[in-house]
Coordinates of C-alpha atoms in Angstrom, one line a residue:
X295 CA 85.5 38.9 104.0
X296 CA 86.0 40.0 107.6
X297 CA 84.4 43.1 109.0
X298 CA 87.8 44.6 109.5
X299 CA 88.6 44.2 105.8
X300 CA 85.3 45.9 104.9
X301 CA 86.2 48.8 107.2
X302 CA 89.6 49.3 105.5
X303 CA 88.0 49.4 102.1
X304 CA 85.6 52.3 103.0
X305 CA 87.1 55.7 101.9
X306 CA 87.8 58.1 104.7
X307 CA 85.1 60.7 105.1
X308 CA 85.9 64.2 104.0
X309 CA 85.8 66.9 106.6
X310 CA 85.3 70.7 106.4
X311 CA 88.6 72.5 105.7
X312 CA 88.9 76.3 106.2
X313 CA 91.9 78.6 105.9
X314 CA 91.5 82.2 106.9
X315 CA 94.3 84.6 105.9
X316 CA 94.8 87.9 107.6
X317 CA 94.0 89.8 104.4
X318 CA 91.8 88.8 101.4
X319 CA 94.6 89.8 99.1
X320 CA 96.6 86.6 99.8
X321 CA 96.6 83.9 97.2
X322 CA 96.2 80.6 98.9
X323 CA 97.2 77.2 97.4
X324 CA 96.6 73.9 99.0
X325 CA 98.5 70.7 97.8
X326 CA 98.2 67.1 99.0
X327 CA 101.0 64.7 100.0
X328 CA 101.5 63.8 96.3
X329 CA 102.1 67.5 95.5
X330 CA 98.8 67.6 93.6
X331 CA 97.0 71.0 93.8
X332 CA 93.6 70.6 95.5
X333 CA 92.5 74.2 95.6
X334 CA 93.8 77.6 94.6
X335 CA 92.1 80.9 95.3
X336 CA 92.3 84.4 96.7
X337 CA 91.5 85.0 100.4
X338 CA 89.6 82.5 102.6
X339 CA 89.5 78.9 101.5
X340 CA 86.4 76.8 102.3
X341 CA 86.2 73.2 101.1
X342 CA 86.2 69.6 102.3
X343 CA 89.3 67.3 102.3
X344 CA 89.9 63.7 103.4
X345 CA 92.3 63.3 106.3
X346 CA 96.0 63.5 105.5
X347 CA 99.0 65.8 105.2
X348 CA 98.6 69.0 103.2
X349 CA 100.8 72.0 102.4
X350 CA 99.2 75.5 102.6
X351 CA 101.0 78.1 100.6
X352 CA 100.2 81.8 100.7
X353 CA 101.5 84.5 98.3
X354 CA 101.2 88.2 98.9
X355 CA 103.0 90.5 96.4
X356 CA 106.4 88.9 96.0
X357 CA 106.4 87.0 99.3
X358 CA 105.7 83.3 99.7
X359 CA 105.0 81.5 102.9
X360 CA 104.1 77.8 103.4
X361 CA 103.4 75.3 106.1
X362 CA 102.5 71.6 106.5
X363 CA 99.3 70.7 108.3
X364 CA 97.6 67.5 109.3
X365 CA 93.9 67.0 108.7
X366 CA 92.3 64.4 110.9
X367 CA 88.7 63.3 111.3
X368 CA 87.3 66.5 112.6
X369 CA 86.7 69.9 111.0
X370 CA 90.0 71.8 110.3
X371 CA 90.4 75.6 110.7
X372 CA 93.7 77.5 110.2
X373 CA 94.4 81.2 110.5
X374 CA 97.3 82.5 108.4
X375 CA 99.2 85.5 109.6
X376 CA 100.3 87.9 106.9
X377 CA 103.6 86.9 105.3
X378 CA 106.4 89.0 106.7
X379 CA 106.8 91.2 103.6
X380 CA 108.4 94.6 103.3
X381 CA 106.2 97.4 101.9
X382 CA 107.3 100.9 100.9
X383 CA 104.7 102.5 103.2
X384 CA 105.2 101.6 106.9
X385 CA 102.1 99.5 107.2
X386 CA 101.2 97.6 110.4
X387 CA 101.8 93.9 110.2
X388 CA 104.5 94.1 107.6
X389 CA 108.2 93.3 108.1
X390 CA 109.1 96.9 107.3
X391 CA 106.8 98.7 109.7
X392 CA 108.7 101.1 112.0
X393 CA 107.2 103.3 114.7
X394 CA 109.6 106.1 114.0
X395 CA 108.8 105.9 110.2
X396 CA 105.1 106.0 110.9
X397 CA 105.6 109.1 113.1
X398 CA 107.6 110.7 110.3
X399 CA 104.8 109.9 107.7
X400 CA 102.1 111.3 109.9
X401 CA 104.1 114.5 110.8
X402 CA 105.4 115.4 107.3
X403 CA 102.1 114.7 105.6
X404 CA 100.5 117.3 107.9
X405 CA 103.4 119.8 108.2
X406 CA 105.8 121.1 105.5
X407 CA 109.6 120.8 105.4
X408 CA 109.7 123.4 102.7
X409 CA 107.3 126.4 102.9
X410 CA 104.4 126.8 105.2
X411 CA 100.9 125.4 105.4
X412 CA 99.5 121.9 105.0
X413 CA 101.5 120.0 102.3
X414 CA 100.0 118.8 99.1
X415 CA 103.0 116.6 98.4
X416 CA 105.1 114.4 100.7
X417 CA 108.0 112.2 99.6
X418 CA 109.4 109.9 102.4
X419 CA 112.6 107.9 101.6
X420 CA 113.1 105.2 104.2
X421 CA 115.2 102.2 105.0
X422 CA 113.3 98.9 104.9
X423 CA 116.3 97.3 106.5
X424 CA 118.1 98.8 109.4
X425 CA 121.7 100.0 109.0
X426 CA 121.6 100.6 105.2
X427 CA 123.2 103.8 104.2
X428 CA 120.7 106.5 103.2
X429 CA 121.7 109.6 101.3
X430 CA 119.2 112.2 102.7
X431 CA 119.1 114.4 99.6
X432 CA 119.4 111.8 96.8
X433 CA 116.0 112.6 95.3
X434 CA 114.7 115.8 93.8
X435 CA 111.2 117.1 93.2
X436 CA 110.8 119.2 90.0
X437 CA 107.9 121.1 88.4
X438 CA 106.3 119.9 85.2
X439 CA 108.9 121.9 83.2
X440 CA 111.8 120.2 85.0
X441 CA 112.7 123.2 87.3
X442 CA 113.6 122.0 90.9
X443 CA 111.0 123.1 93.5
X444 CA 112.1 121.2 96.6
X445 CA 114.6 123.9 97.8
X446 CA 117.6 121.6 97.5
X447 CA 119.1 120.2 100.7
X448 CA 117.3 122.9 102.8
X449 CA 113.9 121.5 101.7
X450 CA 114.5 118.1 103.2
X451 CA 114.6 116.8 106.8
X452 CA 116.2 113.6 107.8
X453 CA 116.6 111.4 110.9
X454 CA 119.9 111.6 112.7
X455 CA 120.6 107.9 112.2
X456 CA 120.1 108.0 108.4
X457 CA 117.0 105.9 108.5
X458 CA 114.6 108.2 106.7
X459 CA 114.5 111.5 104.8
X460 CA 111.4 113.6 104.1
X461 CA 110.3 116.4 101.8
X462 CA 106.8 118.0 102.0
X463 CA 105.5 121.3 100.7
X464 CA 102.2 123.1 99.8
X465 CA 102.8 122.9 96.0
X466 CA 100.3 124.2 93.5
X467 CA 98.1 121.6 91.8
X468 CA 99.5 120.0 88.6
X469 CA 102.2 117.7 87.3
X470 CA 105.6 117.2 88.9
X471 CA 108.5 114.8 88.4
X472 CA 110.7 112.9 90.8
X473 CA 114.3 112.2 89.9
X474 CA 117.7 111.4 91.3
X475 CA 119.5 114.6 92.2
X476 CA 122.8 113.4 90.6
X477 CA 122.1 112.3 87.0
X478 CA 123.8 109.4 85.3
X479 CA 127.2 109.6 83.7
X480 CA 125.7 110.9 80.4
X481 CA 123.9 113.7 82.3
X482 CA 120.4 112.6 81.3
X483 CA 118.2 111.8 84.3
X484 CA 115.2 109.6 84.5
X485 CA 112.0 111.4 85.5
X486 CA 109.1 109.7 87.3
X487 CA 105.6 111.3 87.0
X488 CA 103.9 112.8 90.1
X489 CA 100.6 114.6 90.3
X490 CA 99.3 117.1 93.0
X491 CA 95.5 117.4 93.2
X492 CA 93.6 120.3 94.6
X493 CA 92.5 119.6 98.1
X494 CA 94.5 116.4 98.5
X495 CA 98.0 115.4 99.7
X496 CA 99.9 113.0 97.5
X497 CA 102.2 110.8 99.7
X498 CA 105.1 109.0 98.0
X499 CA 106.9 106.3 100.0
X500 CA 110.3 105.4 98.5
X501 CA 112.3 102.4 99.7
X502 CA 116.1 102.9 100.0
X503 CA 118.1 100.1 98.4
X504 CA 121.7 99.1 98.5
X505 CA 122.4 101.6 95.6
X506 CA 120.2 104.4 97.0
X507 CA 116.6 105.3 96.7
X508 CA 114.4 103.2 94.4
X509 CA 111.5 105.3 93.3
X510 CA 110.5 102.7 90.8
X511 CA 109.3 100.6 93.7
X512 CA 107.5 103.4 95.5
X513 CA 103.9 103.4 96.8
X514 CA 101.6 106.4 96.3
X515 CA 98.8 107.2 98.7
X516 CA 96.4 110.1 98.9
X517 CA 94.6 111.8 101.8
X518 CA 92.6 114.9 102.3
X519 CA 94.9 117.9 102.6
X520 CA 95.5 118.5 106.3
X521 CA 94.4 115.0 107.4
X522 CA 97.7 113.4 106.6
X523 CA 98.8 109.8 106.4
X524 CA 97.0 107.2 108.5
X525 CA 97.3 103.4 108.9
X526 CA 93.9 103.2 110.5
X527 CA 92.5 101.1 107.6
X528 CA 95.2 98.5 106.9
X529 CA 92.9 96.3 104.8
X530 CA 92.7 99.0 102.1
X531 CA 96.4 99.9 102.4
X532 CA 97.4 96.2 101.9
X533 CA 95.0 95.9 99.0
X534 CA 96.8 98.9 97.4
X535 CA 100.2 97.3 97.9
X536 CA 98.9 94.0 96.5
X537 CA 97.4 95.7 93.5
X538 CA 100.6 97.7 92.7
X539 CA 102.6 94.4 93.0
X540 CA 100.2 92.8 90.6
X541 CA 100.5 95.6 88.1
X542 CA 104.3 95.4 88.2
X543 CA 104.2 91.7 87.4
X544 CA 101.2 91.7 85.1
X545 CA 99.4 89.3 87.5
X546 CA 95.9 89.4 89.1
X547 CA 96.9 89.5 92.8
X548 CA 93.8 91.1 94.3
X549 CA 90.4 89.5 94.9
X550 CA 87.1 90.8 93.8
X551 CA 86.4 91.6 97.4
X552 CA 89.5 93.7 97.7
X553 CA 88.8 95.6 94.5
X554 CA 85.3 96.3 95.7
X555 CA 86.9 97.6 99.0
X556 CA 89.2 99.9 96.9
X557 CA 86.4 101.2 94.7
X558 CA 83.2 101.4 96.7
X559 CA 84.3 102.8 100.0
X560 CA 82.6 106.1 101.0
X561 CA 86.0 107.2 102.2
X562 CA 87.7 106.1 99.0
X563 CA 90.9 108.0 98.3
X564 CA 91.0 108.7 94.6
X565 CA 94.3 107.1 93.8
X566 CA 93.2 103.9 95.6
X567 CA 90.2 103.9 93.2
X568 CA 92.5 104.5 90.2
X569 CA 94.8 101.6 91.1
X570 CA 91.8 99.4 91.8
X571 CA 90.4 100.2 88.4
X572 CA 93.6 99.2 86.7
X573 CA 93.8 96.0 88.8
X574 CA 90.2 95.2 87.7
X575 CA 91.1 95.9 84.0
X576 CA 94.1 93.5 84.4
X577 CA 91.9 90.7 85.6
X578 CA 88.7 91.2 83.6
X579 CA 89.6 93.4 80.7
X580 CA 87.0 93.4 78.0
X581 CA 84.6 91.4 80.2
X582 CA 84.2 94.4 82.5
X583 CA 80.6 95.5 82.9
X584 CA 80.3 98.7 80.8
X585 CA 77.7 100.4 82.9
X586 CA 79.7 99.8 86.1
X587 CA 82.8 101.0 84.3
X588 CA 81.1 104.2 83.3
X589 CA 79.9 104.9 86.8
X590 CA 83.3 104.2 88.3
X591 CA 85.0 106.6 85.8
X592 CA 82.4 109.3 86.4
X593 CA 82.9 109.1 90.2
X594 CA 86.7 109.4 89.7
X595 CA 86.4 112.4 87.4
X596 CA 84.1 114.1 89.9
X597 CA 86.5 113.4 92.8
X598 CA 89.7 114.5 91.0
X599 CA 88.8 116.6 88.0
X600 CA 91.8 117.0 85.7
X601 CA 93.8 114.1 87.2
X602 CA 95.7 112.6 84.2
X603 CA 95.2 109.0 85.5
X604 CA 91.4 109.7 85.8
X605 CA 91.4 111.2 82.3
X606 CA 93.2 108.1 81.0
X607 CA 90.5 105.8 82.4
X608 CA 87.9 108.1 80.7
X609 CA 89.3 107.0 77.3
X610 CA 87.6 103.6 78.0
X611 CA 84.3 105.3 77.5
X612 CA 82.6 105.4 74.1
X613 CA 83.5 108.4 72.0
X614 CA 80.0 110.0 72.3
X615 CA 80.2 109.8 76.1
X616 CA 83.7 111.3 76.2
X617 CA 82.4 114.1 73.9
X618 CA 79.6 114.9 76.3
X619 CA 82.0 115.2 79.2
X620 CA 84.1 117.8 77.2
X621 CA 87.4 116.4 78.7
X622 CA 90.5 118.5 78.3
X623 CA 93.6 117.2 76.5
X624 CA 96.2 115.7 78.8
X625 CA 99.3 117.8 79.3
X626 CA 101.0 116.2 82.3
X627 CA 102.0 112.5 82.3
X628 CA 99.8 110.2 84.4
X629 CA 101.5 108.5 87.4
X630 CA 100.7 104.9 86.3
X631 CA 102.4 103.6 83.1
X632 CA 99.2 101.6 82.5
X633 CA 97.4 104.9 82.4
X634 CA 100.0 106.2 79.9
X635 CA 99.3 103.3 77.6
X636 CA 95.6 104.0 77.6
X637 CA 96.3 107.6 76.7
X638 CA 98.7 106.6 73.9
X639 CA 96.1 104.2 72.4
X640 CA 93.4 106.8 72.6
X641 CA 95.6 109.5 71.0
X642 CA 96.4 107.1 68.1
X643 CA 92.7 106.7 67.4
X644 CA 91.8 110.3 68.2
X645 CA 94.7 112.7 67.8
X646 CA 94.6 115.4 70.5
X647 CA 93.9 113.3 73.5
X648 CA 97.5 114.0 74.5
X649 CA 98.3 117.7 73.8
X650 CA 100.9 118.1 71.1
X651 CA 104.2 119.5 72.5
X652 CA 103.2 118.8 76.1
X653 CA 105.3 117.0 78.7
X654 CA 102.8 114.2 78.5
X655 CA 103.6 113.7 74.9
X656 CA 107.4 113.8 75.5
X657 CA 107.1 111.4 78.4
X658 CA 105.0 108.9 76.3
X659 CA 107.5 109.2 73.4
X660 CA 110.5 108.4 75.6
X661 CA 109.2 105.9 78.1
X662 CA 111.6 103.7 79.9
X663 CA 110.4 100.3 81.2
X664 CA 110.8 100.7 84.9
X665 CA 107.9 99.1 86.8
X666 CA 104.5 100.4 87.4
X667 CA 105.2 104.2 87.2
X668 CA 105.4 106.4 84.2
X669 CA 109.2 107.0 83.8
X670 CA 110.9 108.6 80.9
X671 CA 114.4 109.7 79.9
X672 CA 114.7 113.5 80.0
X673 CA 115.9 115.0 76.7
X674 CA 118.2 117.7 78.2
X675 CA 121.3 117.0 80.3
X676 CA 121.3 118.5 83.8
X677 CA 123.4 121.4 85.0
X678 CA 125.6 120.2 87.9
X679 CA 124.6 123.2 90.1
X680 CA 120.9 122.5 89.6
X681 CA 121.7 118.8 90.5
X682 CA 122.9 120.1 93.8
X683 CA 119.7 122.1 94.3
X684 CA 121.4 125.5 93.6
X685 CA 120.4 128.3 91.2
X686 CA 120.7 127.8 87.5
X687 CA 124.1 128.8 86.2
X688 CA 126.1 128.2 83.1
X689 CA 124.7 126.1 80.2
X690 CA 125.0 122.4 80.8
X691 CA 128.3 120.7 79.6
X692 CA 128.2 118.4 76.6
X693 CA 127.1 114.9 77.6
X694 CA 129.9 112.5 78.6
X695 CA 128.9 110.0 76.0
X696 CA 125.9 108.8 73.9
X697 CA 122.5 109.2 75.3
X698 CA 121.5 106.0 77.2
X699 CA 119.3 103.5 75.3
X700 CA 115.7 104.6 75.6
X701 CA 112.5 104.7 73.5
X702 CA 113.6 107.2 70.9
X703 CA 110.6 107.7 68.6
X704 CA 112.7 107.8 65.3
X705 CA 114.7 104.7 66.3
X706 CA 111.6 102.8 67.3
X707 CA 109.7 103.6 64.1
X708 CA 112.8 103.0 62.0
X709 CA 113.4 99.6 63.7
X710 CA 109.8 98.5 63.3
X711 CA 109.6 99.6 59.6
X712 CA 112.8 97.9 58.8
X713 CA 111.6 94.7 60.4
X714 CA 108.4 94.8 58.3
X715 CA 110.4 95.5 55.2
X716 CA 112.7 92.6 55.7
X717 CA 109.9 90.1 56.5
X718 CA 107.7 91.2 53.6
X719 CA 110.5 91.8 51.1
X720 CA 109.7 95.4 50.6
X721 CA 111.7 98.6 50.8
X722 CA 111.4 101.0 53.7
X723 CA 109.7 103.7 51.5
X724 CA 107.0 101.3 50.5
X725 CA 106.2 100.2 54.0
X726 CA 106.1 103.9 55.2
X727 CA 103.7 104.6 52.3
X728 CA 101.4 101.6 53.0
X729 CA 101.2 101.9 56.8
X730 CA 98.9 104.7 58.0
X731 CA 100.2 106.9 60.9
X732 CA 97.4 105.6 63.2
X733 CA 98.5 102.1 62.6
X734 CA 102.1 102.9 63.3
X735 CA 101.0 104.6 66.5
X736 CA 99.1 101.4 67.5
X737 CA 102.0 99.1 66.7
X738 CA 104.8 101.2 68.2
X739 CA 103.0 102.5 71.2
X740 CA 103.8 106.1 70.4
X741 CA 101.6 109.2 70.5
X742 CA 100.5 110.4 67.1
X743 CA 102.7 113.5 67.0
X744 CA 105.8 111.5 67.8
X745 CA 105.1 109.1 65.0
X746 CA 104.5 112.0 62.6
X747 CA 107.9 113.5 63.5
X748 CA 109.6 110.2 63.3
X749 CA 108.2 109.5 59.8
X750 CA 109.2 113.0 58.7
X751 CA 112.7 112.3 60.1
X752 CA 113.0 109.0 58.2
X753 CA 111.9 110.7 55.0
X754 CA 114.5 113.5 55.6
X755 CA 117.2 110.8 55.9
X756 CA 116.3 109.7 52.4
X757 CA 116.6 112.8 50.2
X758 CA 114.1 113.0 47.3
X759 CA 112.1 110.1 48.6
X760 CA 109.0 112.1 49.4
X761 CA 109.3 114.1 46.2
X762 CA 109.6 111.0 44.1
X763 CA 106.7 109.4 45.9
X764 CA 104.5 112.5 45.3
X765 CA 105.6 112.6 41.6
X766 CA 104.8 108.9 41.2
X767 CA 101.3 109.5 42.7
X768 CA 100.8 112.4 40.3
X769 CA 102.0 110.4 37.3
X770 CA 99.7 107.6 38.2
X771 CA 96.8 110.1 38.4
X772 CA 97.7 111.6 35.1
X773 CA 97.9 108.2 33.4
X774 CA 94.5 107.3 34.8
X775 CA 93.0 110.5 33.4
X776 CA 94.5 110.1 29.9
X777 CA 93.5 106.5 29.7

């Protein structure tokens, strides 16, 4: 064999291969010329590869970017710019950053459009694409009881070119809701939960779509009241956007490093920590270190006492630890629907976690699947004058049709019980008798009070059923005694 043949038989030597994305929240995948995956991880990639052609793909949120590279006989290093993705907040380095939008965010998170003083709530609707028509007053901010508090059209300011519209005001701490000013054809609007925390400004960035504002895709940030919005720490802001995108899709899209950045910063904004906690639960779940989890929850409760999303995370603590904290019942819906699910599960096991008759209970019982935020179908049609931001007037007209499909508790329990009855060959009354209320709560995802009312409603639809069941139970007891 010639020396040249021996040289050709020797495998090519692997060389260092390093890919450094602009943010650790990017998922990087490297494939070879045969389309076989060679490495897949979040953030910086460090490995060794033999010379050849490779494809580097990075994913951030819903954006995908890829490129072909050639690895030769020397170390390979590649820096990846952030994919040109749009984000609801005007973050530097994204495709939707706009200097005038940044200026509006800074200005109205520090000065109010409605009332005087440093605002505790700001809502900024903005075009992510230039030239898209924006209705300046399409959204409405309402109090926990549904009463509008944004002053109607007078409470909002907009740019002259219809590129953004802003509301900001020094609202009292507590629960609020965001909804479209003009309800749907049936008159029943969808409400999205907001929370205003003492000493903080909640900032809601809403993208404007082809059909108007899209609050279901909003981003929520928090800053100390008076400090206002800032993009001085883009790494944390991008981590928040990536985490929210992951929660929307049910995917783990943030690295451990990014979660640590969200949770352990001395300057941690509470909502950044809340979203980071849910992102960690999505990725690790039951494997999460319990001591670390307890410390995280205690820090959040100390930072934002009474915040419904923090109270929801507190349900992860053992019962004795929750009892020691003497936590209040939740009355206002949490902002994140993942928080709402935690509360519903806890309320099923321990009735009273969600206060009976509260807005939180109504929201949980009428949830509508609409992304990452707690969104529910309001149960009363809107008055047309209130929809315009005016004063309440005549009673609302009759709805122009049936209520839109939504999670009605009676319908949900009825449908579930009927399915069980059909599968097990039993009648509905037997299934209702055999399934404890707590189990129905767990299986239907409804708070305990909603399930109790639903079961009572189902019994009411079947006259005599409950009496006959009670008589049967008594007869059985009597027979047992006589025997």
